Tab-separated table of C-alpha atoms and ligand atoms in Angstrom:
chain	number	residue	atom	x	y	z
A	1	UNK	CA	10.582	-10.584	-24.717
A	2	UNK	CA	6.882	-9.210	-24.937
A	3	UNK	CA	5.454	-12.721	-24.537
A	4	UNK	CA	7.669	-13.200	-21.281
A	5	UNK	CA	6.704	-9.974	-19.636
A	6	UNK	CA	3.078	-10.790	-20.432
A	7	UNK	CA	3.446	-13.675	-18.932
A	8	UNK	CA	5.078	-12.007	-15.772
A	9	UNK	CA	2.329	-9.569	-15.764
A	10	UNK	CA	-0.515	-12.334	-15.491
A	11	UNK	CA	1.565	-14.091	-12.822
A	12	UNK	CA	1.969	-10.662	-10.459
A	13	UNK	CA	-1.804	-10.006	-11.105
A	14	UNK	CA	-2.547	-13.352	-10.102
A	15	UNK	CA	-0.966	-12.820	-7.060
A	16	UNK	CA	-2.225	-9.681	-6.303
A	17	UNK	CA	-5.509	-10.510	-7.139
A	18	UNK	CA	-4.656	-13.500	-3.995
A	19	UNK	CA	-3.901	-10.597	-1.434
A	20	UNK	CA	-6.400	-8.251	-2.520
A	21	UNK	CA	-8.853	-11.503	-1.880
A	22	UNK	CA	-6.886	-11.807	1.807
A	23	UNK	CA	-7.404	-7.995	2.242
A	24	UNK	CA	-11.322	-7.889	1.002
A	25	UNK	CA	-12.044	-10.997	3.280
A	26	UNK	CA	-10.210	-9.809	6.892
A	27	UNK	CA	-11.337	-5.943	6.414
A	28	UNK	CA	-14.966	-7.413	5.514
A	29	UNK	CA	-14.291	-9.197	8.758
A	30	UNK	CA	-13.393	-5.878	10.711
A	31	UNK	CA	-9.884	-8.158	11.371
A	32	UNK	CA	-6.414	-6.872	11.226
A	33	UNK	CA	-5.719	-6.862	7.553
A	34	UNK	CA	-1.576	-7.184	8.495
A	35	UNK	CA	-0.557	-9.827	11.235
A	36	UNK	CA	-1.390	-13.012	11.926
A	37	UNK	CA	-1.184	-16.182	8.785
A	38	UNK	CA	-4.060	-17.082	6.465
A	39	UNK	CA	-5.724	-20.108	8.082
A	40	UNK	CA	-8.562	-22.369	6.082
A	41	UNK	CA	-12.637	-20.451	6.711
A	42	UNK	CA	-13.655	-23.609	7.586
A	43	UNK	CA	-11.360	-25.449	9.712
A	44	UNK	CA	-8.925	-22.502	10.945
A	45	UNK	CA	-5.811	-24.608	10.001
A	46	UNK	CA	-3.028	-22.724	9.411
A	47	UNK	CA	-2.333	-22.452	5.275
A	48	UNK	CA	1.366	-23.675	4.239
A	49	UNK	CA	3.045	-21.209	1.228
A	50	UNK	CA	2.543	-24.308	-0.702
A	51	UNK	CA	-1.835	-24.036	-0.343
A	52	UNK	CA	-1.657	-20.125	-1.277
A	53	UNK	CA	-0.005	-20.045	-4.778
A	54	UNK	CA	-2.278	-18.406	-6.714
A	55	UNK	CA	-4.896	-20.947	-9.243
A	56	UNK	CA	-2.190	-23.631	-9.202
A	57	UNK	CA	-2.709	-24.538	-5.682
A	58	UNK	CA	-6.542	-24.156	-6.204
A	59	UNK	CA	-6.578	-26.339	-9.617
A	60	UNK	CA	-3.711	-28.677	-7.567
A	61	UNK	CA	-6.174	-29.174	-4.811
A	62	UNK	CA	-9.300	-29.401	-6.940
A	63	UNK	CA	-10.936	-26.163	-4.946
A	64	UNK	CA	-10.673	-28.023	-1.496
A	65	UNK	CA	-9.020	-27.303	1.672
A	66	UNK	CA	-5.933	-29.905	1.748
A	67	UNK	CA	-6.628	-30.482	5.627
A	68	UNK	CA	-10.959	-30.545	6.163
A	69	UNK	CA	-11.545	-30.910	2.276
A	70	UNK	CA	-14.060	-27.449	2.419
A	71	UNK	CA	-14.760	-26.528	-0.591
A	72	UNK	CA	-13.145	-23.325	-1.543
A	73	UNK	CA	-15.099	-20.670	-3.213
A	74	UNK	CA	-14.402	-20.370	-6.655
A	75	UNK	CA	-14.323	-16.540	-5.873
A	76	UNK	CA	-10.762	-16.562	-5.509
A	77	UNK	CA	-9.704	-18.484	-8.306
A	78	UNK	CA	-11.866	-16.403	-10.434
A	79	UNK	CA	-10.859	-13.217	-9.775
A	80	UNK	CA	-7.136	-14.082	-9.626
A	81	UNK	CA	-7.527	-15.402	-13.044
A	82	UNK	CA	-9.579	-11.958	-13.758
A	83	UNK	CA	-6.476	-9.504	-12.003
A	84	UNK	CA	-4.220	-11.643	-14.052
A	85	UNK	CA	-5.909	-11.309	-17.387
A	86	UNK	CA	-6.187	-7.394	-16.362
A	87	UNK	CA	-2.464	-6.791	-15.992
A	88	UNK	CA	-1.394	-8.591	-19.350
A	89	UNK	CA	-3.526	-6.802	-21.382
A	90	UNK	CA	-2.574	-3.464	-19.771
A	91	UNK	CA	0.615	-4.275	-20.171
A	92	UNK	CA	0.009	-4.948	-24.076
A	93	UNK	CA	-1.812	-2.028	-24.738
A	94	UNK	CA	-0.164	0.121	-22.495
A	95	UNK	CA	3.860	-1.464	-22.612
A	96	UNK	CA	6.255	-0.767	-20.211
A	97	UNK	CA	4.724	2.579	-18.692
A	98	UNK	CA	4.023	4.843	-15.982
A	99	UNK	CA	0.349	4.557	-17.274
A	100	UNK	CA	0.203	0.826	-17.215
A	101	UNK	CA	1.639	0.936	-13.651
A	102	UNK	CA	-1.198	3.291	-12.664
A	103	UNK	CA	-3.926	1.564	-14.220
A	104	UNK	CA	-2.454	-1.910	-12.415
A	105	UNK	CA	-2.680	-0.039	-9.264
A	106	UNK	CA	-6.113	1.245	-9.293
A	107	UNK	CA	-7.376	-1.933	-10.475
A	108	UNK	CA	-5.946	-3.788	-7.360
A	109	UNK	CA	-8.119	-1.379	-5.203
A	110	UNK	CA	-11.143	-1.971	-7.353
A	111	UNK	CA	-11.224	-5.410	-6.867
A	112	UNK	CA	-10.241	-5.196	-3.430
A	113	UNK	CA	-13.308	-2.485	-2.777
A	114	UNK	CA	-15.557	-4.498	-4.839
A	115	UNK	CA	-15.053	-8.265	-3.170
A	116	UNK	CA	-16.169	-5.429	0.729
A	117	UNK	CA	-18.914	-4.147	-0.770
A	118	UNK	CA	-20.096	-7.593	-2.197
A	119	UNK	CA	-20.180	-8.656	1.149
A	120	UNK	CA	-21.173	-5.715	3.568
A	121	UNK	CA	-22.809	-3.212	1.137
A	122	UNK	CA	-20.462	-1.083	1.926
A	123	UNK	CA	-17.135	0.252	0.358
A	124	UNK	CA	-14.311	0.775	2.676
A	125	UNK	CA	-12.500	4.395	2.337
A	126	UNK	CA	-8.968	3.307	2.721
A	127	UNK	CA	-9.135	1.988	-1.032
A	128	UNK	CA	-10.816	5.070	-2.369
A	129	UNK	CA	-7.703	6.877	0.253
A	130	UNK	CA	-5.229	4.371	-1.468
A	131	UNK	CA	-6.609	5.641	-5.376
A	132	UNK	CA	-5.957	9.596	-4.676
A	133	UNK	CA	-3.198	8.902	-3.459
A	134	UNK	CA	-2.102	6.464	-6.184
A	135	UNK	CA	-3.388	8.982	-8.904
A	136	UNK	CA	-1.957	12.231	-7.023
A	137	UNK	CA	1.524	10.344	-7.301
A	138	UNK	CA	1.231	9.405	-11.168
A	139	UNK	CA	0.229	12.974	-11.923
A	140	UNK	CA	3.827	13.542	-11.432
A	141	UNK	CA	4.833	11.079	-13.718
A	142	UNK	CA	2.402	10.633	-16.984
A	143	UNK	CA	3.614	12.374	-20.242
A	144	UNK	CA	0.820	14.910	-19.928
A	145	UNK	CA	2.437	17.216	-17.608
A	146	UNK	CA	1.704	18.058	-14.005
A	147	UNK	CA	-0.337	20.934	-14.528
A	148	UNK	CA	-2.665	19.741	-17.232
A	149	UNK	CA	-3.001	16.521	-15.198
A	150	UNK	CA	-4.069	17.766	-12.056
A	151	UNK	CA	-6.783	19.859	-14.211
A	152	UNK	CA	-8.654	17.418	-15.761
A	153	UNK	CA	-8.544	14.677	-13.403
A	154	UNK	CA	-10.075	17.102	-10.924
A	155	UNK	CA	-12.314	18.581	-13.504
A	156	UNK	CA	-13.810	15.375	-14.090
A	157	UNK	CA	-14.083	14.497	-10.298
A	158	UNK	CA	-15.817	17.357	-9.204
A	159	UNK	CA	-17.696	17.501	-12.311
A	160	UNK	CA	-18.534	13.934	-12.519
A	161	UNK	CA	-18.933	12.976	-8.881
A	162	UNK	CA	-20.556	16.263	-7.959
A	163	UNK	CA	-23.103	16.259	-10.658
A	164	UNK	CA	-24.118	12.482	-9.631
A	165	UNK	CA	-24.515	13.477	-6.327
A	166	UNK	CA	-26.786	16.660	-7.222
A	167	UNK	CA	-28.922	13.739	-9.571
A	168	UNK	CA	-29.238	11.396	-6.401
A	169	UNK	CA	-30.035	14.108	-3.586
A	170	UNK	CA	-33.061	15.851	-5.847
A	171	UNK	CA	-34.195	11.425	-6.835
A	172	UNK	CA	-34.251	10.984	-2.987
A	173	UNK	CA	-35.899	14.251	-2.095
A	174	UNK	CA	-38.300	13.759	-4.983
A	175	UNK	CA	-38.486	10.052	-4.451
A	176	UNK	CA	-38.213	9.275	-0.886
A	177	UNK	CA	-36.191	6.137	-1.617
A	178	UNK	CA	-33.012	5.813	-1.020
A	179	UNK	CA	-30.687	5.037	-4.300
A	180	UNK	CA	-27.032	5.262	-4.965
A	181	UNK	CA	-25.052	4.681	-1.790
A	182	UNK	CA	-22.583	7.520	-0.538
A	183	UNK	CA	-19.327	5.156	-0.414
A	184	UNK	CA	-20.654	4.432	-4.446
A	185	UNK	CA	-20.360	8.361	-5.137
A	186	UNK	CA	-16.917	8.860	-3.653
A	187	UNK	CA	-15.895	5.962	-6.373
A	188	UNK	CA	-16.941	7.893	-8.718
A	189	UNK	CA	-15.231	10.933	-7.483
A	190	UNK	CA	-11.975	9.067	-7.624
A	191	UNK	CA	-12.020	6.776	-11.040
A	192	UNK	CA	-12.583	9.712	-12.523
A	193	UNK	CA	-9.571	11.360	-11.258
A	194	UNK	CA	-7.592	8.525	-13.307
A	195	UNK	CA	-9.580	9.287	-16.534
A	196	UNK	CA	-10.053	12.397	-17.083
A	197	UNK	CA	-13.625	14.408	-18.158
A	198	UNK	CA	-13.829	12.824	-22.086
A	199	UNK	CA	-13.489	9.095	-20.820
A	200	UNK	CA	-14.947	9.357	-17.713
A	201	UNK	CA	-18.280	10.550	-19.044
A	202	UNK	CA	-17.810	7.395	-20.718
A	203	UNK	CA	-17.264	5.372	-17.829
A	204	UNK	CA	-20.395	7.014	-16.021
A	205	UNK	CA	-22.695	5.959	-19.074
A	206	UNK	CA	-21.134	2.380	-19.518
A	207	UNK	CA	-20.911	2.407	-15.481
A	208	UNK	CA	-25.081	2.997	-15.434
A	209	UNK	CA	-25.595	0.252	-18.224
A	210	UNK	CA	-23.825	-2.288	-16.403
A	211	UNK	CA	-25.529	-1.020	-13.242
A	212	UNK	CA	-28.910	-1.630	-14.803
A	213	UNK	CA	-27.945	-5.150	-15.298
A	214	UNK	CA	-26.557	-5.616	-12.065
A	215	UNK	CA	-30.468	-4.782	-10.668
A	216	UNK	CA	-32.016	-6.645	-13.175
A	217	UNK	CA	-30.457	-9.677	-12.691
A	218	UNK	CA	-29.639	-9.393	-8.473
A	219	UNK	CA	-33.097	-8.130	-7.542
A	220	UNK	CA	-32.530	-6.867	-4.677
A	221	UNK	CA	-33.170	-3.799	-2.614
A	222	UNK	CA	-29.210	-3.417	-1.863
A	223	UNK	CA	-27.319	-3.195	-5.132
A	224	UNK	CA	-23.608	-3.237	-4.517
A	225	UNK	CA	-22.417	-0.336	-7.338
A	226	UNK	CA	-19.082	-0.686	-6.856
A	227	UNK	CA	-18.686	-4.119	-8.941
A	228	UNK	CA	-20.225	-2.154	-12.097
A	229	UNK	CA	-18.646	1.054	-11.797
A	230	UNK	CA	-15.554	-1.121	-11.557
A	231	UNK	CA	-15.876	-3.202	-14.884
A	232	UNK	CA	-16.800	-0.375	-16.582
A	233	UNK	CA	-13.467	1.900	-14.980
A	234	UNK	CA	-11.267	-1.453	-16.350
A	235	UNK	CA	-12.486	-1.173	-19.709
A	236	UNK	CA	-12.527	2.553	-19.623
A	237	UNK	CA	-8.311	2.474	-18.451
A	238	UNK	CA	-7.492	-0.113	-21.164
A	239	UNK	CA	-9.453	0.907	-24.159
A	240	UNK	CA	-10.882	4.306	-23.136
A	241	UNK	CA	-8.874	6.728	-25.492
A	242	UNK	CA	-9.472	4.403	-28.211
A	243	UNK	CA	-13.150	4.461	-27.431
A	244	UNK	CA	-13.475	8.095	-27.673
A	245	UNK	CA	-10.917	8.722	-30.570
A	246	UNK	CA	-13.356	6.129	-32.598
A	247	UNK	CA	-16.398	8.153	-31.419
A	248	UNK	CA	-14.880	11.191	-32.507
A	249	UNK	CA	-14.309	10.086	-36.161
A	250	UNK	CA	-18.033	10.073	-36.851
A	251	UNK	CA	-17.767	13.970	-36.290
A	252	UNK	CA	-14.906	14.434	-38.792
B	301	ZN	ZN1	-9.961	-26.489	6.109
């Protein structure tokens, strides 16, 4: 039974991870993100159901479009393959829970708000919308209890995304150069809603590290921080209680 619902689980983050690749693309776009069919980049040919299952149609069609032969980007396929891989193993560590609901949520909007910001440097505020209002509906139904809930998730918010924002206003007054982006701060704000003040600290230092390598290895004066911050929020979701309960035995 486990192995078949982990399979299911890869399968609907597979497919998510295929709309939240639709989504990224048309609101990158400025286009209606509802309406209208998904036609080929390329060739605007209309796709058939059959060219939009998720990594089989891609693998079927060796990464070309069936009517112009366009290469596909192996973005999608990736990431599909990534949302997938995200879902079954929050689904193992998590099980059948509220909490591995939520964290399957907020990772949809990650990857949708990280695939924007790849492209136009900027990330777009209905996901960050869509992940309060995600986490202010789970308050209501994780173990911890409404009350204590609410506390730390905006505890660590204000605290977290607050005190990074004091950090970059007194770099850029200091400075004069312009570093974390404003739509990169609000992400913050809200993964740390989701984990609470312990294991979002966490996510903040892992977030930086993987940030670091981001600029190291883009070089670039525009480093999208939403892709890092992102990673690191994943991990922190899946593993992040077991992080800090194995930090917390050196103390003991
Ligand atoms: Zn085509």
């Amino acid at each position: 039974m486990t192995g078949f619902l982990a399979v299911l689980a890869f399968v609907l983050g597979a497919s998510l991870g295929s709309v939240m690749n639709c989504v990224a693309w048309r609101m990158a776009r400025k286009e209606s993100v509802l309406h209208s069919r998904s036609r080929c980049v390329r060739c605007g040919h209309e796709l058939k159901a059959l060219d939009l299952v998720p990594i089989v149609s891609w693998l079927l069609l060796r990464g070309k479009c069936r009517y112009c032969g366009e290469k596909i980007s192996p973005r999608y396929v990736i990431t599909e393959v990534l949302l997938g891989a995200v879902f079954t193993i929050a689904f193992l560590r998590l099980g059948l829970s509220w909490a591995a609901l939520r964290a399957m949520g907020l990772c949809c909007a990650l990857l949708g708000l990280s695939l924007v910001e790849l492209d136009t440097q900027d990330v777009p505020d209905p996901f960050l919308v869509f992940g309060i209002l995600w986490w202010l509906v789970f308050v209501f139904l994780m173990p911890e209890g409404v009350r204590d809930g609410m506390l730390s998730g905006m505890f660590a918010a204000i605290g977290i995304g607050g005190g990074m924002l004091a950090i970059t206003l007194a770099y850029e007054k200091v400075t004069k150069k312009e570093s974390i982006k404003g739509g990169d701060l609000k992400l913050l704000f809200v993964v740390s809603l989701f984990l609470g003040p312990l294991v979002g600290l966490m996510n903040l230092i892992l977030a930086a590290i993987l940030g670091l390598v981001f600029v190291y290895v883009m070089r670039s004066q525009k480093i999208p921080f939403a892709p890092p911050i992102s990673i690191a929020t994943v991990f922190c979701l899946l593993f992040g209680t077991a992080m800090v309960d194995w930090y917390a035995g050196f103390f003991r």
